[in-house]
Amino acid sequence: MSRATVGVLGGGQLARMLALAGTPLDLRFRFFDPQPELPAGGLGECIAGAYDDTAALDRFAAGADVVTYEFENVPVVSARWLAARVPVLPPPGALEVAQDRFAEKAFFQRLGIATPPFAGVATRAELEGAVARIGLPAVLKTRRLGYDGKGQEVLQTPADIGPAWERMAGARCILEGFVRFARELSILAVRGRDGDTRFWPLVENEHRGGILRVSIAPAPRLDAALQAAGEDVARRILDDLAYVGVLAVELFEGDGRLLANEMAPRVHNSGHWTIEGAETSQFENHLRAVVGLPLGATAMVGQAAMVNVIGALPDPAAVLAVTGAHLHLYGKTPRPGRKLGHVTVRTADVAARQAALDRLRGLIA
Ligand code: AMP
């Protein structure tokens, strides 16, 4: 293989970890991002430009063997514009689905994937009608540009409807039934250019304030039936989209069944543990997939857990003194709510993982 150049739309921490994983494969990286200061800076050429700046996109595409992306709000028109010049993987159709919560849920429904009850809502009257059908409590979300719990309102009583609708400021929305889930899980999968598909074990995720805090891999009490149910969800999506690359699907588990919440057509925070905790990380397998190399094994190596570093940096020496801990910092300036890094612990057994996780929770705000 001649030295392939991978263009990455976005230059944040996911792009940084992609480049770190691709370096042993001698891949070359190029990043496109409107921001000049990037976590991925220094790991490849950075092209700063707005996503609709076709002259800058042209420079980005020139000489790239494949383009991928690290966040799902890349404008679909830009992804399609690039796809006319260079392979863009995962396919832009995956972006289109993932950018609109209503289109995404309708897509899941078409594929026979169970979801919370939902309805598209464009007016106050439609919201009233949707509440009458779905019932309360319910969650009102903007269709587009919501992430990490932003652009969401929980409606508990009819009195919440008016104020919540006002706060959405005319944005098109989706109303979802409030799911009293037992826990949140995610599945990460990868599909190669030849259709070969692999899955990592389901992960249990803990959120705080709508932001992922902790992932535990494999999810406690994971049995073959639950893993198979998660894989079935991911496989339907991958095959329908003729997908290439890593896909994450966030799921609610309750009453022994899985409901799909959302998908991310990219490497995902709940898969960061795979760097140390799996035979092949999500980052390496994503790159193998998009450049057309054979996929690596996704089997776990021991037990893993990941804790996000959000808002404030911990004492690195204290973190690294925890047996089995691996610290990843993204080179970002601390700011409240900002993802600055993560720590993965990998241990031989569940008891050691729990002990390490308990210590890390005390060290990381
Ligand atoms: P999202 O941005 O859709 O991933 O939502 C962020 C978080 O809000 C999820 O991880 C859940 O903890 C919670 N959430 C989202 N949708 C629902 C729902 N329909 N029912 C209950 N909780 C939800």
GROMACS .gro file of C-alpha atoms and ligand atoms in nm:
model
  388
    1MET     CA    1   0.000   0.000   0.000
    2SER     CA    2   0.135   0.343  -0.084
    3ARG     CA    3   0.112   0.591   0.197
    4ALA     CA    4  -0.257   0.686   0.211
    5THR     CA    5  -0.375   1.033   0.310
    6VAL     CA    6  -0.687   1.046   0.526
    7GLY     CA    7  -0.875   1.374   0.538
    8VAL     CA    8  -1.073   1.425   0.857
    9LEU     CA    9  -1.355   1.678   0.879
   10GLY     CA   10  -1.313   1.820   1.226
   11GLY     CA   11  -0.994   1.850   1.425
   12GLY     CA   12  -1.111   1.774   1.779
   13GLN     CA   13  -1.014   1.495   2.014
   14LEU     CA   14  -1.168   1.223   1.798
   15ALA     CA   15  -0.955   1.338   1.504
   16ARG     CA   16  -0.655   1.344   1.735
   17MET     CA   17  -0.714   0.986   1.850
   18LEU     CA   18  -0.772   0.874   1.490
   19ALA     CA   19  -0.437   1.020   1.391
   20LEU     CA   20  -0.264   0.861   1.689
   21ALA     CA   21  -0.411   0.523   1.590
   22GLY     CA   22  -0.324   0.568   1.224
   23THR     CA   23   0.040   0.662   1.277
   24PRO     CA   24   0.166   0.301   1.317
   25LEU     CA   25  -0.011   0.222   0.989
   26ASP     CA   26   0.191   0.506   0.834
   27LEU     CA   27  -0.124   0.689   0.733
   28ARG     CA   28  -0.094   1.059   0.668
   29PHE     CA   29  -0.359   1.295   0.811
   30ARG     CA   30  -0.512   1.623   0.710
   31PHE     CA   31  -0.777   1.803   0.916
   32PHE     CA   32  -1.043   2.051   0.812
   33ASP     CA   33  -1.193   2.266   1.083
   34PRO     CA   34  -1.326   2.622   1.112
   35GLN     CA   35  -1.118   2.664   1.432
   36PRO     CA   36  -0.746   2.727   1.396
   37GLU     CA   37  -0.647   2.582   1.738
   38LEU     CA   38  -0.712   2.210   1.729
   39PRO     CA   39  -0.656   1.908   1.953
   40ALA     CA   40  -0.545   1.730   1.634
   41GLY     CA   41  -0.305   2.013   1.541
   42GLY     CA   42   0.050   1.888   1.508
   43LEU     CA   43  -0.060   1.543   1.395
   44GLY     CA   44  -0.118   1.649   1.037
   45GLU     CA   45  -0.181   1.939   0.806
   46CYS     CA   46  -0.466   2.165   0.926
   47ILE     CA   47  -0.685   2.348   0.681
   48ALA     CA   48  -0.897   2.616   0.844
   49GLY     CA   49  -1.214   2.709   0.665
   50ALA     CA   50  -1.589   2.730   0.694
   51TYR     CA   51  -1.767   2.411   0.591
   52ASP     CA   52  -1.920   2.590   0.292
   53ASP     CA   53  -1.590   2.737   0.172
   54THR     CA   54  -1.548   2.536  -0.146
   55ALA     CA   55  -1.200   2.676  -0.218
   56ALA     CA   56  -1.080   2.548   0.120
   57LEU     CA   57  -1.266   2.217   0.072
   58ASP     CA   58  -1.093   2.186  -0.266
   59ARG     CA   59  -0.751   2.217  -0.102
   60PHE     CA   60  -0.858   1.964   0.159
   61ALA     CA   61  -0.977   1.710  -0.103
   62ALA     CA   62  -0.677   1.749  -0.332
   63GLY     CA   63  -0.455   1.444  -0.290
   64ALA     CA   64  -0.666   1.288  -0.013
   65ASP     CA   65  -0.734   0.917  -0.066
   66VAL     CA   66  -1.040   0.915   0.156
   67VAL     CA   67  -1.232   1.166   0.365
   68THR     CA   68  -1.396   1.080   0.695
   69TYR     CA   69  -1.544   1.292   0.972
   70GLU     CA   70  -1.527   1.312   1.348
   71PHE     CA   71  -1.853   1.486   1.418
   72GLU     CA   72  -2.196   1.446   1.270
   73ASN     CA   73  -2.292   1.807   1.218
   74VAL     CA   74  -2.075   1.846   0.909
   75PRO     CA   75  -2.318   2.000   0.655
   76VAL     CA   76  -2.444   1.722   0.429
   77VAL     CA   77  -2.400   1.946   0.122
   78SER     CA   78  -2.030   1.979   0.203
   79ALA     CA   79  -1.995   1.603   0.250
   80ARG     CA   80  -2.170   1.543  -0.083
   81TRP     CA   81  -1.959   1.808  -0.254
   82LEU     CA   82  -1.649   1.627  -0.132
   83ALA     CA   83  -1.794   1.286  -0.223
   84ALA     CA   84  -1.805   1.398  -0.587
   85ARG     CA   85  -1.424   1.430  -0.572
   86VAL     CA   86  -1.298   1.170  -0.324
   87PRO     CA   87  -1.456   0.877  -0.135
   88VAL     CA   88  -1.633   1.006   0.179
   89LEU     CA   89  -1.680   0.734   0.440
   90PRO     CA   90  -1.903   0.666   0.628
   91PRO     CA   91  -2.137   0.758   0.340
   92PRO     CA   92  -2.294   1.105   0.359
   93GLY     CA   93  -2.637   0.939   0.379
   94ALA     CA   94  -2.546   0.832   0.734
   95LEU     CA   95  -2.480   1.195   0.826
   96GLU     CA   96  -2.811   1.299   0.682
   97VAL     CA   97  -3.000   1.050   0.898
   98ALA     CA   98  -2.804   1.125   1.215
   99GLN     CA   99  -2.844   1.502   1.190
  100ASP     CA  100  -3.218   1.501   1.230
  101ARG     CA  101  -3.361   1.326   1.535
  102PHE     CA  102  -3.696   1.276   1.365
  103ALA     CA  103  -3.548   1.134   1.042
  104GLU     CA  104  -3.328   0.911   1.258
  105LYS     CA  105  -3.617   0.767   1.459
  106ALA     CA  106  -3.824   0.721   1.142
  107PHE     CA  107  -3.524   0.542   0.987
  108PHE     CA  108  -3.497   0.310   1.290
  109GLN     CA  109  -3.869   0.241   1.264
  110ARG     CA  110  -3.841   0.157   0.893
  111LEU     CA  111  -3.563  -0.091   0.976
  112GLY     CA  112  -3.774  -0.260   1.244
  113ILE     CA  113  -3.562  -0.122   1.528
  114ALA     CA  114  -3.762  -0.045   1.844
  115THR     CA  115  -3.759   0.319   1.960
  116PRO     CA  116  -3.940   0.523   2.224
  117PRO     CA  117  -4.276   0.649   2.093
  118PHE     CA  118  -4.214   0.971   1.897
  119ALA     CA  119  -4.380   1.237   1.685
  120GLY     CA  120  -4.255   1.527   1.474
  121VAL     CA  121  -4.372   1.864   1.606
  122ALA     CA  122  -4.359   2.193   1.416
  123THR     CA  123  -4.625   2.400   1.595
  124ARG     CA  124  -4.767   2.440   1.944
  125ALA     CA  125  -5.089   2.272   1.825
  126GLU     CA  126  -4.892   1.975   1.695
  127LEU     CA  127  -4.714   1.954   2.029
  128GLU     CA  128  -5.050   1.945   2.212
  129GLY     CA  129  -5.165   1.669   1.975
  130ALA     CA  130  -4.844   1.471   2.023
  131VAL     CA  131  -4.871   1.498   2.403
  132ALA     CA  132  -5.227   1.369   2.382
  133ARG     CA  133  -5.109   1.064   2.183
  134ILE     CA  134  -4.779   0.989   2.359
  135GLY     CA  135  -4.868   1.098   2.712
  136LEU     CA  136  -4.657   1.253   2.989
  137PRO     CA  137  -4.384   1.257   3.097
  138ALA     CA  138  -4.225   1.317   2.759
  139VAL     CA  139  -3.909   1.472   2.621
  140LEU     CA  140  -3.919   1.758   2.372
  141LYS     CA  141  -3.602   1.783   2.164
  142THR     CA  142  -3.497   2.000   1.873
  143ARG     CA  143  -3.473   1.791   1.557
  144ARG     CA  144  -3.134   1.930   1.466
  145LEU     CA  145  -2.811   2.034   1.635
  146GLY     CA  146  -2.884   1.893   1.977
  147TYR     CA  147  -2.611   1.696   2.149
  148ASP     CA  148  -2.499   1.613   2.502
  149GLY     CA  149  -2.850   1.683   2.627
  150LYS     CA  150  -2.869   2.035   2.480
  151GLY     CA  151  -3.195   2.150   2.319
  152GLN     CA  152  -3.405   1.920   2.538
  153GLU     CA  153  -3.692   1.972   2.779
  154VAL     CA  154  -3.865   1.713   2.993
  155LEU     CA  155  -4.240   1.773   3.012
  156GLN     CA  156  -4.383   1.642   3.339
  157THR     CA  157  -4.726   1.806   3.345
  158PRO     CA  158  -4.946   1.989   3.091
  159ALA     CA  159  -4.830   2.317   3.249
  160ASP     CA  160  -4.479   2.248   3.113
  161ILE     CA  161  -4.594   2.240   2.752
  162GLY     CA  162  -4.620   2.616   2.690
  163PRO     CA  163  -4.290   2.725   2.851
  164ALA     CA  164  -4.098   2.435   2.689
  165TRP     CA  165  -4.239   2.524   2.349
  166GLU     CA  166  -4.138   2.889   2.400
  167ARG     CA  167  -3.781   2.787   2.483
  168MET     CA  168  -3.757   2.591   2.158
  169ALA     CA  169  -3.794   2.931   1.986
  170GLY     CA  170  -3.974   2.801   1.679
  171ALA     CA  171  -3.728   2.518   1.605
  172ARG     CA  172  -3.876   2.203   1.452
  173CYS     CA  173  -3.889   1.941   1.724
  174ILE     CA  174  -3.953   1.580   1.809
  175LEU     CA  175  -4.156   1.469   2.110
  176GLU     CA  176  -4.054   1.137   2.262
  177GLY     CA  177  -4.217   0.934   2.533
  178PHE     CA  178  -4.005   0.946   2.849
  179VAL     CA  179  -3.843   0.606   2.886
  180ARG     CA  180  -3.799   0.476   3.242
  181PHE     CA  181  -3.499   0.277   3.137
  182ALA     CA  182  -3.305   0.053   3.373
  183ARG     CA  183  -2.979   0.169   3.216
  184GLU     CA  184  -2.819   0.320   2.909
  185LEU     CA  185  -2.606   0.105   2.682
  186SER     CA  186  -2.426   0.154   2.355
  187ILE     CA  187  -2.300  -0.073   2.085
  188LEU     CA  188  -2.004   0.001   1.866
  189ALA     CA  189  -1.967  -0.173   1.536
  190VAL     CA  190  -1.742  -0.145   1.234
  191ARG     CA  191  -1.806  -0.241   0.874
  192GLY     CA  192  -1.532  -0.268   0.615
  193ARG     CA  193  -1.544  -0.177   0.249
  194ASP     CA  194  -1.598  -0.548   0.172
  195GLY     CA  195  -1.896  -0.570   0.410
  196ASP     CA  196  -1.704  -0.752   0.686
  197THR     CA  197  -1.870  -0.647   1.012
  198ARG     CA  198  -1.741  -0.665   1.370
  199PHE     CA  199  -1.891  -0.564   1.703
  200TRP     CA  200  -1.737  -0.469   2.034
  201PRO     CA  201  -1.918  -0.583   2.349
  202LEU     CA  202  -2.209  -0.367   2.463
  203VAL     CA  203  -2.108  -0.094   2.703
  204GLU     CA  204  -2.299   0.052   2.998
  205ASN     CA  205  -2.298   0.432   3.006
  206GLU     CA  206  -2.360   0.676   3.287
  207HIS     CA  207  -2.454   1.033   3.197
  208ARG     CA  208  -2.463   1.341   3.415
  209GLY     CA  209  -2.627   1.661   3.292
  210GLY     CA  210  -2.673   1.496   2.953
  211ILE     CA  211  -2.295   1.435   2.914
  212LEU     CA  212  -2.131   1.093   2.918
  213ARG     CA  213  -1.934   1.046   3.241
  214VAL     CA  214  -1.849   0.678   3.268
  215SER     CA  215  -1.854   0.377   3.035
  216ILE     CA  216  -1.813   0.022   3.162
  217ALA     CA  217  -1.703  -0.250   2.921
  218PRO     CA  218  -1.836  -0.505   2.891
  219ALA     CA  219  -2.169  -0.387   3.034
  220PRO     CA  220  -2.235  -0.566   3.365
  221ARG     CA  221  -2.471  -0.864   3.328
  222LEU     CA  222  -2.413  -0.877   2.954
  223ASP     CA  223  -2.533  -1.210   2.821
  224ALA     CA  224  -2.533  -1.354   2.471
  225ALA     CA  225  -2.897  -1.264   2.408
  226LEU     CA  226  -2.846  -0.896   2.496
  227GLN     CA  227  -2.528  -0.877   2.287
  228ALA     CA  228  -2.712  -1.037   1.995
  229ALA     CA  229  -2.998  -0.786   2.029
  230GLY     CA  230  -2.750  -0.496   2.021
  231GLU     CA  231  -2.568  -0.641   1.722
  232ASP     CA  232  -2.895  -0.688   1.540
  233VAL     CA  233  -2.975  -0.316   1.578
  234ALA     CA  234  -2.633  -0.209   1.452
  235ARG     CA  235  -2.628  -0.459   1.166
  236ARG     CA  236  -2.961  -0.338   1.027
  237ILE     CA  237  -2.826   0.018   1.015
  238LEU     CA  238  -2.488  -0.077   0.870
  239ASP     CA  239  -2.633  -0.292   0.596
  240ASP     CA  240  -2.908  -0.050   0.497
  241LEU     CA  241  -2.663   0.238   0.456
  242ALA     CA  242  -2.388   0.024   0.292
  243TYR     CA  243  -2.189   0.173   0.575
  244VAL     CA  244  -1.811   0.181   0.600
  245GLY     CA  245  -1.639   0.275   0.926
  246VAL     CA  246  -1.732   0.276   1.295
  247LEU     CA  247  -2.092   0.330   1.403
  248ALA     CA  248  -2.217   0.381   1.757
  249VAL     CA  249  -2.579   0.330   1.860
  250GLU     CA  250  -2.704   0.457   2.196
  251LEU     CA  251  -2.968   0.235   2.351
  252PHE     CA  252  -3.202   0.230   2.647
  253GLU     CA  253  -3.250  -0.103   2.822
  254GLY     CA  254  -3.567  -0.169   3.014
  255ASP     CA  255  -3.792  -0.470   3.071
  256GLY     CA  256  -3.532  -0.686   2.897
  257ARG     CA  257  -3.554  -0.501   2.569
  258LEU     CA  258  -3.353  -0.242   2.384
  259LEU     CA  259  -3.486   0.086   2.244
  260ALA     CA  260  -3.268   0.288   2.008
  261ASN     CA  261  -3.210   0.648   2.116
  262GLU     CA  262  -2.963   0.771   1.858
  263MET     CA  263  -2.677   0.679   1.633
  264ALA     CA  264  -2.342   0.843   1.576
  265PRO     CA  265  -2.185   0.775   1.236
  266ARG     CA  266  -1.832   0.804   1.371
  267VAL     CA  267  -1.601   0.694   1.647
  268HIS     CA  268  -1.770   0.760   1.979
  269ASN     CA  269  -1.688   0.862   2.334
  270SER     CA  270  -1.836   0.537   2.469
  271GLY     CA  271  -1.572   0.349   2.267
  272HIS     CA  272  -1.262   0.524   2.399
  273TRP     CA  273  -1.195   0.228   2.629
  274THR     CA  274  -1.116   0.018   2.320
  275ILE     CA  275  -0.770   0.184   2.295
  276GLU     CA  276  -0.647  -0.025   2.586
  277GLY     CA  277  -0.938  -0.261   2.643
  278ALA     CA  278  -0.980  -0.428   2.304
  279GLU     CA  279  -0.760  -0.615   2.061
  280THR     CA  280  -0.821  -0.341   1.805
  281SER     CA  281  -0.943   0.006   1.903
  282GLN     CA  282  -1.239   0.180   1.745
  283PHE     CA  283  -0.996   0.436   1.600
  284GLU     CA  284  -0.774   0.182   1.430
  285ASN     CA  285  -1.066  -0.019   1.297
  286HIS     CA  286  -1.235   0.294   1.166
  287LEU     CA  287  -0.920   0.375   0.970
  288ARG     CA  288  -0.875   0.019   0.852
  289ALA     CA  289  -1.234   0.027   0.726
  290VAL     CA  290  -1.221   0.360   0.543
  291VAL     CA  291  -0.886   0.295   0.373
  292GLY     CA  292  -0.991  -0.057   0.275
  293LEU     CA  293  -0.770  -0.269   0.500
  294PRO     CA  294  -0.884  -0.589   0.677
  295LEU     CA  295  -1.055  -0.524   1.010
  296GLY     CA  296  -0.894  -0.619   1.339
  297ALA     CA  297  -1.037  -0.838   1.615
  298THR     CA  298  -1.273  -0.658   1.852
  299ALA     CA  299  -1.233  -0.900   2.143
  300MET     CA  300  -1.177  -0.747   2.483
  301VAL     CA  301  -0.846  -0.758   2.662
  302GLY     CA  302  -0.948  -0.778   3.030
  303GLN     CA  303  -1.214  -0.556   3.190
  304ALA     CA  304  -1.233  -0.186   3.111
  305ALA     CA  305  -1.394   0.133   3.229
  306MET     CA  306  -1.361   0.489   3.105
  307VAL     CA  307  -1.413   0.811   3.299
  308ASN     CA  308  -1.442   1.140   3.111
  309VAL     CA  309  -1.245   1.440   3.232
  310ILE     CA  310  -1.488   1.730   3.207
  311GLY     CA  311  -1.440   2.097   3.293
  312ALA     CA  312  -1.131   2.068   3.516
  313LEU     CA  313  -0.805   1.876   3.488
  314PRO     CA  314  -0.721   1.622   3.758
  315ASP     CA  315  -0.373   1.576   3.904
  316PRO     CA  316  -0.209   1.351   3.642
  317ALA     CA  317   0.023   1.188   3.897
  318ALA     CA  318  -0.271   1.090   4.118
  319VAL     CA  319  -0.460   0.943   3.821
  320LEU     CA  320  -0.161   0.749   3.696
  321ALA     CA  321  -0.095   0.611   4.043
  322VAL     CA  322  -0.416   0.409   4.008
  323THR     CA  323  -0.319   0.060   3.893
  324GLY     CA  324  -0.439  -0.002   3.540
  325ALA     CA  325  -0.516   0.364   3.463
  326HIS     CA  326  -0.430   0.526   3.129
  327LEU     CA  327  -0.464   0.903   3.098
  328HIS     CA  328  -0.558   1.072   2.771
  329LEU     CA  329  -0.558   1.452   2.761
  330TYR     CA  330  -0.671   1.640   2.453
  331GLY     CA  331  -0.469   1.961   2.487
  332LYS     CA  332  -0.776   2.176   2.549
  333THR     CA  333  -0.812   2.477   2.778
  334PRO     CA  334  -1.038   2.394   3.076
  335ARG     CA  335  -1.387   2.540   3.061
  336PRO     CA  336  -1.702   2.426   3.246
  337GLY     CA  337  -1.868   2.135   3.069
  338ARG     CA  338  -1.582   2.088   2.821
  339LYS     CA  339  -1.446   1.739   2.752
  340LEU     CA  340  -1.075   1.773   2.828
  341GLY     CA  341  -0.968   1.409   2.832
  342HIS     CA  342  -1.054   1.066   2.961
  343VAL     CA  343  -0.904   0.794   3.176
  344THR     CA  344  -0.936   0.427   3.093
  345VAL     CA  345  -0.871   0.154   3.342
  346ARG     CA  346  -0.804  -0.195   3.221
  347THR     CA  347  -0.779  -0.472   3.475
  348ALA     CA  348  -0.772  -0.849   3.486
  349ASP     CA  349  -1.101  -0.884   3.671
  350VAL     CA  350  -1.420  -0.706   3.766
  351ALA     CA  351  -1.326  -0.651   4.131
  352ALA     CA  352  -1.002  -0.472   4.037
  353ARG     CA  353  -1.190  -0.264   3.781
  354GLN     CA  354  -1.443  -0.158   4.043
  355ALA     CA  355  -1.168  -0.063   4.287
  356ALA     CA  356  -0.987   0.143   4.023
  357LEU     CA  357  -1.310   0.307   3.912
  358ASP     CA  358  -1.399   0.402   4.270
  359ARG     CA  359  -1.060   0.566   4.312
  360LEU     CA  360  -1.087   0.751   3.982
  361ARG     CA  361  -1.430   0.886   4.065
  362GLY     CA  362  -1.272   1.044   4.374
  363LEU     CA  363  -0.996   1.206   4.166
  364ILE     CA  364  -1.200   1.333   3.876
  365ALA     CA  365  -1.462   1.600   3.942
  366AMP     P1  366  -2.976   1.251   2.359
  366AMP     O1  367  -2.916   1.385   2.334
  366AMP     O2  368  -3.096   1.222   2.278
  366AMP     O3  369  -2.874   1.140   2.356
  366AMP     O4  370  -3.023   1.254   2.511
  366AMP     C1  371  -2.934   1.279   2.616
  366AMP     C2  372  -2.975   1.199   2.737
  366AMP     O5  373  -3.109   1.234   2.778
  366AMP     C3  374  -2.982   1.049   2.713
  366AMP     O6  375  -2.855   0.991   2.727
  366AMP     C4  376  -3.081   1.006   2.821
  366AMP     O7  377  -3.015   0.999   2.947
  366AMP     C5  378  -3.180   1.119   2.824
  366AMP     N1  379  -3.293   1.092   2.733
  366AMP     C6  380  -3.298   1.120   2.600
  366AMP     N2  381  -3.414   1.080   2.546
  366AMP     C7  382  -3.485   1.025   2.646
  366AMP     C8  383  -3.616   0.962   2.654
  366AMP     N3  384  -3.695   0.952   2.547
  366AMP     N4  385  -3.655   0.914   2.774
  366AMP     C9  386  -3.576   0.925   2.884
  366AMP     N5  387  -3.454   0.983   2.883
  366AMP    C10  388  -3.408   1.033   2.766
   0.00000   0.00000   0.00000
